[in-house]
Tab-separated table of C-alpha atoms and ligand atoms in Angstrom:
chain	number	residue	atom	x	y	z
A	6	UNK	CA	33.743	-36.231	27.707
A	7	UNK	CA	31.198	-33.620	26.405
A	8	UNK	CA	29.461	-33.631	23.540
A	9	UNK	CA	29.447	-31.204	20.780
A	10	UNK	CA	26.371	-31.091	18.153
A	11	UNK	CA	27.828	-29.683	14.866
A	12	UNK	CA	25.291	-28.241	12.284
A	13	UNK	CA	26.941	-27.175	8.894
A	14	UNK	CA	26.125	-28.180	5.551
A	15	UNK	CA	30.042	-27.654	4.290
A	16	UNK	CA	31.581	-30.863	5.013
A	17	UNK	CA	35.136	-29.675	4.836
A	18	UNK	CA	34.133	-27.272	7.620
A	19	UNK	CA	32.784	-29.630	9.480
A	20	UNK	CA	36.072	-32.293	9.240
A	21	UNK	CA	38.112	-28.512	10.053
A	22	UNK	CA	36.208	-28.152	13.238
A	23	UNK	CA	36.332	-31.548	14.446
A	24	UNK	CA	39.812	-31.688	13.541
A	25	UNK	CA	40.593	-28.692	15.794
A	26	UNK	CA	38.596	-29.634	18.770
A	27	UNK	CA	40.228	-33.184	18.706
A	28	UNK	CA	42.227	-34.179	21.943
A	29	UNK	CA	40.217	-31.580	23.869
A	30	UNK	CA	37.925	-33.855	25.379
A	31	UNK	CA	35.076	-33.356	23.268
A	32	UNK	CA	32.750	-35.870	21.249
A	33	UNK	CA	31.780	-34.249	18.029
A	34	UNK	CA	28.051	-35.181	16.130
A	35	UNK	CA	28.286	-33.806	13.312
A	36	UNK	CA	24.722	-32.729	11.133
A	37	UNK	CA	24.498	-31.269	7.542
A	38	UNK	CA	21.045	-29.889	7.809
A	39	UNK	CA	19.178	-27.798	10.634
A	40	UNK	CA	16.525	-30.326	11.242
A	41	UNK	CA	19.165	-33.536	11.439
A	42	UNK	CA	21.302	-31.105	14.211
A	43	UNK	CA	17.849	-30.891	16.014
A	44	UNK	CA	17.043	-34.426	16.154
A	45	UNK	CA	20.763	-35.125	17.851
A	46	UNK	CA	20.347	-31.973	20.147
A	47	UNK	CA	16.847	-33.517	21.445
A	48	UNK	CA	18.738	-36.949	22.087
A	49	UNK	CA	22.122	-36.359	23.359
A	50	UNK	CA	21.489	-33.109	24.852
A	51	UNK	CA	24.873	-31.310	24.381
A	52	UNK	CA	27.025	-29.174	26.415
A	53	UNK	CA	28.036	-26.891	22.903
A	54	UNK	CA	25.920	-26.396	19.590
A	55	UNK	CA	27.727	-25.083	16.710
A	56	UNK	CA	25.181	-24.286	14.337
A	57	UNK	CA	25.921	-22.302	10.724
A	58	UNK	CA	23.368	-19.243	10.000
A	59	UNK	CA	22.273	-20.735	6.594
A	60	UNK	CA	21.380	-24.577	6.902
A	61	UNK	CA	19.164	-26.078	5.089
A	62	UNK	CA	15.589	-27.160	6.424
A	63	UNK	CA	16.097	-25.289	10.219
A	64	UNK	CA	18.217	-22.201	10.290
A	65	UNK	CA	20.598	-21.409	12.696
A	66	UNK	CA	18.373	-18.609	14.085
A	67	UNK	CA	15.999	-21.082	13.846
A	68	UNK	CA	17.874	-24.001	15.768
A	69	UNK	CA	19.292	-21.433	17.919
A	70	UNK	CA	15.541	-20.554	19.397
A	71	UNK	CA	14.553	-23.674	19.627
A	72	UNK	CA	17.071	-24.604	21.847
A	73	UNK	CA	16.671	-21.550	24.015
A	74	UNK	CA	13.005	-22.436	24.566
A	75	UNK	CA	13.872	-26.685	25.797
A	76	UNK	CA	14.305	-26.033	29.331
A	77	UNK	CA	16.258	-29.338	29.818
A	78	UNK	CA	18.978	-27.423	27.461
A	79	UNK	CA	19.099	-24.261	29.314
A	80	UNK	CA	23.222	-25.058	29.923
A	81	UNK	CA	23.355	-25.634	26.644
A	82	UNK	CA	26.095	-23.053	24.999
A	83	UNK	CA	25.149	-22.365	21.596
A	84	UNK	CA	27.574	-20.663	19.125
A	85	UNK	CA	26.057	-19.193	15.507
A	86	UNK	CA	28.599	-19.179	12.841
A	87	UNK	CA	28.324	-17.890	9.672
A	88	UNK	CA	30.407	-16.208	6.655
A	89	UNK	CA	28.741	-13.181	5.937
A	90	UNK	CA	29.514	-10.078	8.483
A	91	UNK	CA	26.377	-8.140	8.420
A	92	UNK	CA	26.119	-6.878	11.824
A	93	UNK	CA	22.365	-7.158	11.877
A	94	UNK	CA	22.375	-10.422	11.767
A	95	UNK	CA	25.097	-10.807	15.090
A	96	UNK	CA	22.431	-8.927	16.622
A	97	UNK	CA	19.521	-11.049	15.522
A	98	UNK	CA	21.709	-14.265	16.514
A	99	UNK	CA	22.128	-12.838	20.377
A	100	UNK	CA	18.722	-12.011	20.156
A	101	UNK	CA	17.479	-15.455	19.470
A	102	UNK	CA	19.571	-16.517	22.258
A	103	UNK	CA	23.001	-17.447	20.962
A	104	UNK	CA	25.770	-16.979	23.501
A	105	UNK	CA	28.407	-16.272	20.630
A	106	UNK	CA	28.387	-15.551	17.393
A	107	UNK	CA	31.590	-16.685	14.966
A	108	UNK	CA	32.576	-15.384	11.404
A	109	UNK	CA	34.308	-17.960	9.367
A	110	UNK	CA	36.977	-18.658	8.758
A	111	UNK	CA	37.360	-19.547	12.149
A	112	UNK	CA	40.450	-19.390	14.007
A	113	UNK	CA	41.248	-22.369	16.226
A	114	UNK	CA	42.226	-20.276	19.243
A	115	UNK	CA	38.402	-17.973	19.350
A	116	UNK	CA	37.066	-21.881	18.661
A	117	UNK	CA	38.382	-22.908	21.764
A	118	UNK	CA	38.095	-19.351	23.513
A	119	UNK	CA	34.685	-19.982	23.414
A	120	UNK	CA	33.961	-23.143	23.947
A	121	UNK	CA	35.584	-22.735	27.115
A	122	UNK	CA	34.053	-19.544	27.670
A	123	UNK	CA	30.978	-18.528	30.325
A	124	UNK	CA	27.813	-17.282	28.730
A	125	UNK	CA	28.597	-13.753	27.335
A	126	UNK	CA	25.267	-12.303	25.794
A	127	UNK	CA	26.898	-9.517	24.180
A	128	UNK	CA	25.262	-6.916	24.680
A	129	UNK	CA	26.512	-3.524	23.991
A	130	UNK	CA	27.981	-2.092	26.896
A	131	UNK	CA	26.398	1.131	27.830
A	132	UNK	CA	28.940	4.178	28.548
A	133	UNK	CA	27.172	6.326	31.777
A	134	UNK	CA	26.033	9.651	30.275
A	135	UNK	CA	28.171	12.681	31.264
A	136	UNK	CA	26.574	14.714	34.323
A	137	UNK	CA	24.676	17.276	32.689
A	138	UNK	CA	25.483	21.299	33.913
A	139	UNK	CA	21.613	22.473	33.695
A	140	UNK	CA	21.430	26.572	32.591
A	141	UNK	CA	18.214	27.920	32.842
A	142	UNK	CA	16.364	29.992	30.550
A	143	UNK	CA	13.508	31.078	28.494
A	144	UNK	CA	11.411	27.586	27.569
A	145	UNK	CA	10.447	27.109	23.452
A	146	UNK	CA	8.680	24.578	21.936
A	147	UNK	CA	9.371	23.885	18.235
A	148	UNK	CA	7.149	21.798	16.502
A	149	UNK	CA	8.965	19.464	13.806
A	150	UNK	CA	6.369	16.766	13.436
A	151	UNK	CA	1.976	17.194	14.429
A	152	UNK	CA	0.614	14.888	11.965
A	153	UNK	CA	-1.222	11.399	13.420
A	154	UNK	CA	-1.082	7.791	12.558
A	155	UNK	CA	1.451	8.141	9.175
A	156	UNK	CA	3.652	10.572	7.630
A	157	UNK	CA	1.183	11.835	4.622
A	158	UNK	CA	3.570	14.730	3.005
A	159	UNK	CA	2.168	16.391	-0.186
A	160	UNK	CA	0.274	19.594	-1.610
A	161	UNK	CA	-2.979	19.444	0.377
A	162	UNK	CA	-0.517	19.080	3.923
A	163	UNK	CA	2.376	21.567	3.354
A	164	UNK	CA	1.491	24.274	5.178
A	165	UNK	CA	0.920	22.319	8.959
A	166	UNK	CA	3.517	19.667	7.573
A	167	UNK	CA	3.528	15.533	6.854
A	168	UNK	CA	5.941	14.216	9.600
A	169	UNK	CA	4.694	12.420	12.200
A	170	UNK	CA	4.397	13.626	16.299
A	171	UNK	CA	7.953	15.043	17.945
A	172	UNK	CA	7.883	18.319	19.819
A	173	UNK	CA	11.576	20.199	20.622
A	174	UNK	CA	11.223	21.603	24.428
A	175	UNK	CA	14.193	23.834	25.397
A	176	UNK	CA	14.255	25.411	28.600
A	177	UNK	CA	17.670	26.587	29.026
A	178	UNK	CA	20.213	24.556	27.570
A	179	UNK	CA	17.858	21.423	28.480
A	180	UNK	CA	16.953	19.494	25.573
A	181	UNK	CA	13.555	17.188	25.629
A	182	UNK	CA	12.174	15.952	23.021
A	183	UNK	CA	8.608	14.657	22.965
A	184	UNK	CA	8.280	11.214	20.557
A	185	UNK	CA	10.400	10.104	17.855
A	186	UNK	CA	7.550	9.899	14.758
A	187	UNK	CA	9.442	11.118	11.274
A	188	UNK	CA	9.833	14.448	12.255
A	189	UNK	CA	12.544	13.266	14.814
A	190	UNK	CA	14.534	13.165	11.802
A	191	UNK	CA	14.951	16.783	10.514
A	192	UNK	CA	15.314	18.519	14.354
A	193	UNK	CA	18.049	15.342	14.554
A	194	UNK	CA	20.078	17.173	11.694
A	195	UNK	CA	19.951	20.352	12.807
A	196	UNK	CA	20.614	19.038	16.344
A	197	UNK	CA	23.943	17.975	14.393
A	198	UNK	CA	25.277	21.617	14.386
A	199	UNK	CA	25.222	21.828	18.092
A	200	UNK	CA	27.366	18.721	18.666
A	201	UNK	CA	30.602	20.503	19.541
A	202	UNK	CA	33.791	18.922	21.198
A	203	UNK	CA	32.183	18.491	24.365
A	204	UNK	CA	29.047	16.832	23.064
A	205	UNK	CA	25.214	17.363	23.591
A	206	UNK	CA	22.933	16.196	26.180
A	207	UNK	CA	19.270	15.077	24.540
A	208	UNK	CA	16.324	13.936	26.144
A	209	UNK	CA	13.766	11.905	24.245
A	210	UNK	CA	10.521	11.092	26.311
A	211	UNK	CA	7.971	8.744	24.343
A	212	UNK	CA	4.498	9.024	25.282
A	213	UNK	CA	3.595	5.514	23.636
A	214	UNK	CA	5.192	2.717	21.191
A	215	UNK	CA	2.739	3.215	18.308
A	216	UNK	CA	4.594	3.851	15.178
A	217	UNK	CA	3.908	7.283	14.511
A	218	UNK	CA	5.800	8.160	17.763
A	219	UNK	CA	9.257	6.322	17.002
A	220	UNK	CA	8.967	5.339	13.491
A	221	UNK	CA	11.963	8.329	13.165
A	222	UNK	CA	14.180	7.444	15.701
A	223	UNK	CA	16.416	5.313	13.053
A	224	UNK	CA	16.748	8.241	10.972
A	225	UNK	CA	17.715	10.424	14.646
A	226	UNK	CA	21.385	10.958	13.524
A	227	UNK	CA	22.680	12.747	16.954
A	228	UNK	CA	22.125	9.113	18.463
A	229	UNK	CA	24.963	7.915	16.455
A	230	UNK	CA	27.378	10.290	17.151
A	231	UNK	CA	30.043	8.891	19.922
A	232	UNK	CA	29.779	12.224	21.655
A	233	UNK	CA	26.164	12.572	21.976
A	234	UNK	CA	24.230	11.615	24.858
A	235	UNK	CA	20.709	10.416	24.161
A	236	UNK	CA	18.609	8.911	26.940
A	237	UNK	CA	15.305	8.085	25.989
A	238	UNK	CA	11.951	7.426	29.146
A	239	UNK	CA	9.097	6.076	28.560
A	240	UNK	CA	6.547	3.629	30.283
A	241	UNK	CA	6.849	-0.416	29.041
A	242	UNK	CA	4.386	-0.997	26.116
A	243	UNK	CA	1.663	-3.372	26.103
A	244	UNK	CA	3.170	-6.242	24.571
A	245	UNK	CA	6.998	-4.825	24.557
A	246	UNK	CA	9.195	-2.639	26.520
A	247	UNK	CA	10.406	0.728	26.060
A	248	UNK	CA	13.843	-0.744	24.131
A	249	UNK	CA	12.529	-3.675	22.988
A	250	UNK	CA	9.939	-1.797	20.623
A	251	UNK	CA	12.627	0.958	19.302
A	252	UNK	CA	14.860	-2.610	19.079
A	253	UNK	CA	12.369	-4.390	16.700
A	254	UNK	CA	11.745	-1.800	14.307
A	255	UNK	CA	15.293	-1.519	13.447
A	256	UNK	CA	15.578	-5.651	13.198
A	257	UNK	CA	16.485	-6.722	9.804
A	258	UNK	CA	13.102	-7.761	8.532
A	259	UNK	CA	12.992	-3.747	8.514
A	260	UNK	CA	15.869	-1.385	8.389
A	261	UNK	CA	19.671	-2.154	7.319
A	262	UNK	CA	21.193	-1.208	11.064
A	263	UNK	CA	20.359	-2.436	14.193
A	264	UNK	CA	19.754	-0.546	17.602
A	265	UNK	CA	23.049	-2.015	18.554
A	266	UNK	CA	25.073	-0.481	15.838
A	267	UNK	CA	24.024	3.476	17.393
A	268	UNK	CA	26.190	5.105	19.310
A	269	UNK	CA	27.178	3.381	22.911
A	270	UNK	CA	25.722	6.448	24.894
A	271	UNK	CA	22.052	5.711	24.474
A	272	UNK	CA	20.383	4.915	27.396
A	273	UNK	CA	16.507	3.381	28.101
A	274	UNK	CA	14.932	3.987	31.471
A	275	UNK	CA	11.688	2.606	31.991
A	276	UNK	CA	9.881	4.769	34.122
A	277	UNK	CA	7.247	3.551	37.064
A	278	UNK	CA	6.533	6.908	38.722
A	279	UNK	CA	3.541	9.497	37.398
A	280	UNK	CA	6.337	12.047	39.155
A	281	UNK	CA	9.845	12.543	38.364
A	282	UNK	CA	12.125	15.607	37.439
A	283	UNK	CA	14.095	16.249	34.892
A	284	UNK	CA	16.822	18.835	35.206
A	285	UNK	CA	14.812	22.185	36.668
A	286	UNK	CA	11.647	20.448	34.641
A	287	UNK	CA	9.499	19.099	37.398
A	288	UNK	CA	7.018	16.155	35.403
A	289	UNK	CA	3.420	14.937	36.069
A	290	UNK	CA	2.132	12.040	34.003
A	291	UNK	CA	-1.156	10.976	33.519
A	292	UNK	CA	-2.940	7.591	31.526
A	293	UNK	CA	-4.193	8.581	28.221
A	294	UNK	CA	-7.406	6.223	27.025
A	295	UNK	CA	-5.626	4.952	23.993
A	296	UNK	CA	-4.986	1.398	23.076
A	297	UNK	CA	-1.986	-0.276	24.776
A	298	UNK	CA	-0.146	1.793	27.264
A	299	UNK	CA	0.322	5.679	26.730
A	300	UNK	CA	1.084	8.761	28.799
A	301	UNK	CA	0.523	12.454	28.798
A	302	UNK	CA	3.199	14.687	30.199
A	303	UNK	CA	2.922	17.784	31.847
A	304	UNK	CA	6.129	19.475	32.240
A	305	UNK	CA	6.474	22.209	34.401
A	306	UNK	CA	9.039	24.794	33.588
A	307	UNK	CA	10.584	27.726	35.370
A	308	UNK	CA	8.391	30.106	32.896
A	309	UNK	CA	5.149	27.920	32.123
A	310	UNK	CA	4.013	24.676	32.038
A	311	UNK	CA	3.235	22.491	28.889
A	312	UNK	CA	0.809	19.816	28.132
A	313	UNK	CA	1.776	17.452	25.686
A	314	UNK	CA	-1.242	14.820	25.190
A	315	UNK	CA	-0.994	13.519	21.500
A	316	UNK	CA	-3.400	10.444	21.670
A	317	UNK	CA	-5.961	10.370	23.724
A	318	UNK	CA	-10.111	10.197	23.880
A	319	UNK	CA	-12.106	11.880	25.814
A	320	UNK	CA	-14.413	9.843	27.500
A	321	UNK	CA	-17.841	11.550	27.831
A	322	UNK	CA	-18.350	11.656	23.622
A	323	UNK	CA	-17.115	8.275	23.627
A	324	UNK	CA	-19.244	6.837	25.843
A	325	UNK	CA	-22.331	8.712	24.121
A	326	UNK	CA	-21.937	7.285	20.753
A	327	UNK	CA	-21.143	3.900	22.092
A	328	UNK	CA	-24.801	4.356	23.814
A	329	UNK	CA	-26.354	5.799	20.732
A	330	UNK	CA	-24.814	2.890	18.731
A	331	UNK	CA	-25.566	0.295	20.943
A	332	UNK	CA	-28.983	1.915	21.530
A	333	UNK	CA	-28.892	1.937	25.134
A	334	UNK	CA	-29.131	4.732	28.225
A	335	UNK	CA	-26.732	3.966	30.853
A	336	UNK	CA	-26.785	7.439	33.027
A	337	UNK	CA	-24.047	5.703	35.263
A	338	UNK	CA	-21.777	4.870	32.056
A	339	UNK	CA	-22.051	8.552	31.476
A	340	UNK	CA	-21.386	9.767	34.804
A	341	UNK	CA	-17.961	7.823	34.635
A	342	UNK	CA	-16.833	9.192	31.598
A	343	UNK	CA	-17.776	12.873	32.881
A	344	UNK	CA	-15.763	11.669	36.168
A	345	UNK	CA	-12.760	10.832	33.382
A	346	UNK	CA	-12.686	13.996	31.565
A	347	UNK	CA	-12.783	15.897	34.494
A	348	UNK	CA	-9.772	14.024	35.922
A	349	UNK	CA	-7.917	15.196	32.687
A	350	UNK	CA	-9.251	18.861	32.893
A	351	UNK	CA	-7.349	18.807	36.365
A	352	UNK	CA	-4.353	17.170	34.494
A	353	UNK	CA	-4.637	20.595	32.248
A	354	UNK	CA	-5.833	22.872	34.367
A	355	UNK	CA	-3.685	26.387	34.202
A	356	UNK	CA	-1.633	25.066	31.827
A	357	UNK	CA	0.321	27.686	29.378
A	358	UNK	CA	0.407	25.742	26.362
A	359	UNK	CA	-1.719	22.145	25.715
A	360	UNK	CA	-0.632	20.415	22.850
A	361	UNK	CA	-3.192	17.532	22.424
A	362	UNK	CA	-5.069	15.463	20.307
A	363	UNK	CA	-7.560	16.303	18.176
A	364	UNK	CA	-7.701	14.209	15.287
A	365	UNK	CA	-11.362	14.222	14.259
A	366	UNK	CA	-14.305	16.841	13.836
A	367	UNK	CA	-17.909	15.856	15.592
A	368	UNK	CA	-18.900	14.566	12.125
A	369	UNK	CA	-16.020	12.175	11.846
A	370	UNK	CA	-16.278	10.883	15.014
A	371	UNK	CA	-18.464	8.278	15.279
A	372	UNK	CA	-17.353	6.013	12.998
A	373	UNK	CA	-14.002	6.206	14.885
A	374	UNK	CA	-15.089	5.703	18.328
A	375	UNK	CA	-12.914	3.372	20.398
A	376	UNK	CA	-10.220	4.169	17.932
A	377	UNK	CA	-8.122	6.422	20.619
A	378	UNK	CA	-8.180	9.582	19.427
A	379	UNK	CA	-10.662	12.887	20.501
A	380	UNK	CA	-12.943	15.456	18.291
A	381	UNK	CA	-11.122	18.845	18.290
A	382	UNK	CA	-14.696	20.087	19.932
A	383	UNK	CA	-14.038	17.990	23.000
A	384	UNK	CA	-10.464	19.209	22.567
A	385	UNK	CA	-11.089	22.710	22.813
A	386	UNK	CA	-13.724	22.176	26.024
A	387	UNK	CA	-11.309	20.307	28.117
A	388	UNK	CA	-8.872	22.982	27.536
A	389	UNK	CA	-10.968	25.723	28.175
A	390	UNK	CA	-12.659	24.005	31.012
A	391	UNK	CA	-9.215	23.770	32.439
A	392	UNK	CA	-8.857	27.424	32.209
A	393	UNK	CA	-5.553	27.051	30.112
A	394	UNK	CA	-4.137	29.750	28.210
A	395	UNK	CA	-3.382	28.546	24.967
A	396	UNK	CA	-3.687	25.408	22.700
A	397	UNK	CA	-2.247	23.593	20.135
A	398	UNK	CA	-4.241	21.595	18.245
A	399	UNK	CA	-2.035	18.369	17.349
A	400	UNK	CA	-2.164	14.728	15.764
A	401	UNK	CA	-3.720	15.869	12.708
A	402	UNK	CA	-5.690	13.316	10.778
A	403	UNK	CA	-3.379	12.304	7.204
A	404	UNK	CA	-6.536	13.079	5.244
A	405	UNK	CA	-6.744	16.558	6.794
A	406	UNK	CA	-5.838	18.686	4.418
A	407	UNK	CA	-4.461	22.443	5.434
A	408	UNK	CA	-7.728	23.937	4.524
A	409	UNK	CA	-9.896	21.008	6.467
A	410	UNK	CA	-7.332	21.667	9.490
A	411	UNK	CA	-7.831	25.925	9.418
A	412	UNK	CA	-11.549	25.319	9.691
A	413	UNK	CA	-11.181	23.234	12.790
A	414	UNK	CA	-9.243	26.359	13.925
A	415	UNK	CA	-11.782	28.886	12.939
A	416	UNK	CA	-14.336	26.706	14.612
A	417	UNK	CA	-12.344	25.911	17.925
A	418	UNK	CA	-11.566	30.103	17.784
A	419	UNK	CA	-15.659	30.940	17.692
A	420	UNK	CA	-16.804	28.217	20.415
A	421	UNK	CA	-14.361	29.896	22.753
A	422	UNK	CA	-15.812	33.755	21.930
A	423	UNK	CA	-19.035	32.271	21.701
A	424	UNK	CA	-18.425	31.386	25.567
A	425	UNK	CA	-16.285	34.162	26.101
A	426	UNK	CA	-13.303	32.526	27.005
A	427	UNK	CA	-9.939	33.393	26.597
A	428	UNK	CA	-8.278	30.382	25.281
A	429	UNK	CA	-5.948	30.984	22.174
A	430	UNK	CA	-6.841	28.220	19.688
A	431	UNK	CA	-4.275	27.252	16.703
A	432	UNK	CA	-3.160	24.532	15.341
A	433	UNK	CA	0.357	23.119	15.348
A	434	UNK	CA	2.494	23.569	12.443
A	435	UNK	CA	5.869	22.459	11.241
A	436	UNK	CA	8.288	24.540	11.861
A	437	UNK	CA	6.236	27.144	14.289
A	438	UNK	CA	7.956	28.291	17.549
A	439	UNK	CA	6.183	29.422	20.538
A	440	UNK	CA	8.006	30.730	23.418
A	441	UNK	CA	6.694	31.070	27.175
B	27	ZN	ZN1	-0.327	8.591	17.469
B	28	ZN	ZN1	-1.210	5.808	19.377
């Protein structure tokens, strides 16, 4: 006979339950709060906990992950039941661990189904995107989001824009779009007028989890339309993966719908190699010094290749304040950070557009050191060092206001004449187009 642990405060559910599972060999314990349920689990063990979402004292969710971290009750099934139907909170329950997940009233037959039933985690299933026909083309980069760190929309920003970090790419009828901060959400509606009866193939690559590069990927409508493909790359966090970041922002602690509840054809691949194509786009990847894990992507396209490095420090100011500050002369620090930077000038080098970082002037920059982000001076020598042709400066500060941001222009614009370089200095603005 197996044993059944029943957690629910409603004691005509319970006697309905136990009524339905009598004369199938099972020995029902019955508990009216969370924390009784647990002291019977830790004693008898079960085969099956049936455990309602709102008990008193211990939770279900609660229950349900304590269970899933005994490893003596690894076999243990656990089923969540509940009577609300928020599909959130289905998610949140096979998150925690639960192998199914019950709405009340329940019928005898799904009772049985699944008590009978092997573990089913329930995840989505994934549909395969459809092969993609690759036309190729002019490349253009539209810029629907260049501000750092927070969306900071109002007067003193509406000329280079609010929205957080996401870059359109189109080279041919190849769609790649770099990070999902807020301004994921406008190029996602007008993405919406392209979705015809044979769908739309879109590429998101993240360069990092930090929230101003996917904090707009739950407002990214294509990705819950059935016939849109969306598969999004990126390199496993520092603490989560790829999907399980995108996953916990849109947990319900913090938005109504759940990752779950998009559309089937959205697919996360995790990527391990600094090399990889995409379509006719051949991709080099390189380690940004940021906090955590994050990339910068070079993508090289039939007519030009593009830089896209949106957080990142460059190493030889950093490590001169830290000595200043710390009131010490280490020439070998130094050399290693000049050794750094000039790995990332090679990174650059040639390139026909560099959209990076440059979220500070010199006189800021100090008393952000270590934070992950470079001076637009540094900025502007990397990219002419690297001989590229034009650059973008990107990641604006949120207390950058238009006029603070044109200055860091004008003075990017004369240290290139002053050295007589060629490199075309702007800044990137919402809504600006540049074709190669
Ligand atoms: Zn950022
Ligand atoms: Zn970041």
């Amino acid at each position: 006979m197996k044993t059944l642990v029943l957690i629910d405060s409603d004691a005509l559910t319970r006697a309905l339950i136990a009524q339905c599972l009598a004369g199938q060999e099972w020995r029902v314990l019955e508990a009216e709060d969370g924390q009784a349920g647990l002291d019977l689990i830790a004693q008898h063990k079960p085969a099956a906990v049936l455990c309602d979402l709102r008990t008193p004292k211990r939770n279900g969710f609660q229950v349900c992950r304590w269970i899933r971290e005994q490893p003596s009750l690894q076999p243990t099934r656990v089923i969540l039941t509940t009577v609300s139907r928020f599909a959130n909170d289905r998610e949140t329950a096979f998150a925690a661990g639960a192998d199914d997940y019950l709405v009340k009233p329940i019928a005898p037959p799904d009772l049985i189904r699944s008590m009978a039933d092997c573990r089913d985690n329930g995840a989505a299933t994934v549909a395969e995107p459809e092969a993609e026909v690759v036309v190729s083309g002019p490349t253009l980069v539209r810029f629907w989001g260049v501000r750092g760190s927070i969306p900071s929309p109002g007067p003193d920003t509406s000329i280079h824009g609010g929205n957080t970090s996401c870059v359109e790419i189109r080279v041919g009828n190849q769609i790649i779009i770099m990070d999902a901060g807020s301004g994921i959400r406008k190029l996602g509606q007008s993405l919406m007028k392209e979705v015809s009866t044979t769908g739309l193939n879109v590429l998101i690559l993240v360069t990092h989890t930090h929230w101003d590069h996917i904090q707009g990927f739950p407002f990214f409508i294509p990705a819950y339309h059935p016939k849109v493909n969306v598969r999004i790359l990126g390199y496993e966090g520092a603490v989560h993966g790829l999907r399980g970041a995108l996953f916990e922002q849109m947990q319900t602690a913090f938005f109504p719908v759940g990752l779950n509840q998009m559309a089937t054809h959205l697919t996360f691949e995790e990527l391990t190699d600094m090399q990889f194509n995409l379509g006719v786009v051949k991709v080099r990847t390189m380690f940004a010094n940021h906090p955590g894990i994050c990339l910068g992507y070079r993508l090289s396209t039939p007519s030009g290749d593009i830089v896209y490095m949106p957080d990142h420090e460059a190493y030889e100011r950093c490590e001169v304040e830290r000595q200043k500050a710390e009131r010490l002369a280490s020439p070998d620090g130094l050399a290693y950070a000049k050794i750094q930077d000039e790995k990332v000038v090679e990174f650059l080098r040639g390139a026909d557009l560099i959209i990076a970082d440059s979220q500070y002037d010199a006189i800021e920059y100090p008393s952000r050191r270590g934070w992950g982000h470079t001076c637009a001076d540094d900025t502007v020598q990397l990219a002419m060092r690297a001989g590229a042709k034009r650059l973008a400066l990107f990641h604006h500060d949120p207390d950058h206001t238009d006029e603070k941001i044109a200055a860091m222009v004008e003075r990017g614009q004369n240290e290139v004449a002053q050295s007589g370089g060629k490199l075309i200095v702007t800044a990137a603005r919402e809504g600006d187009e540049i074709t190669l």
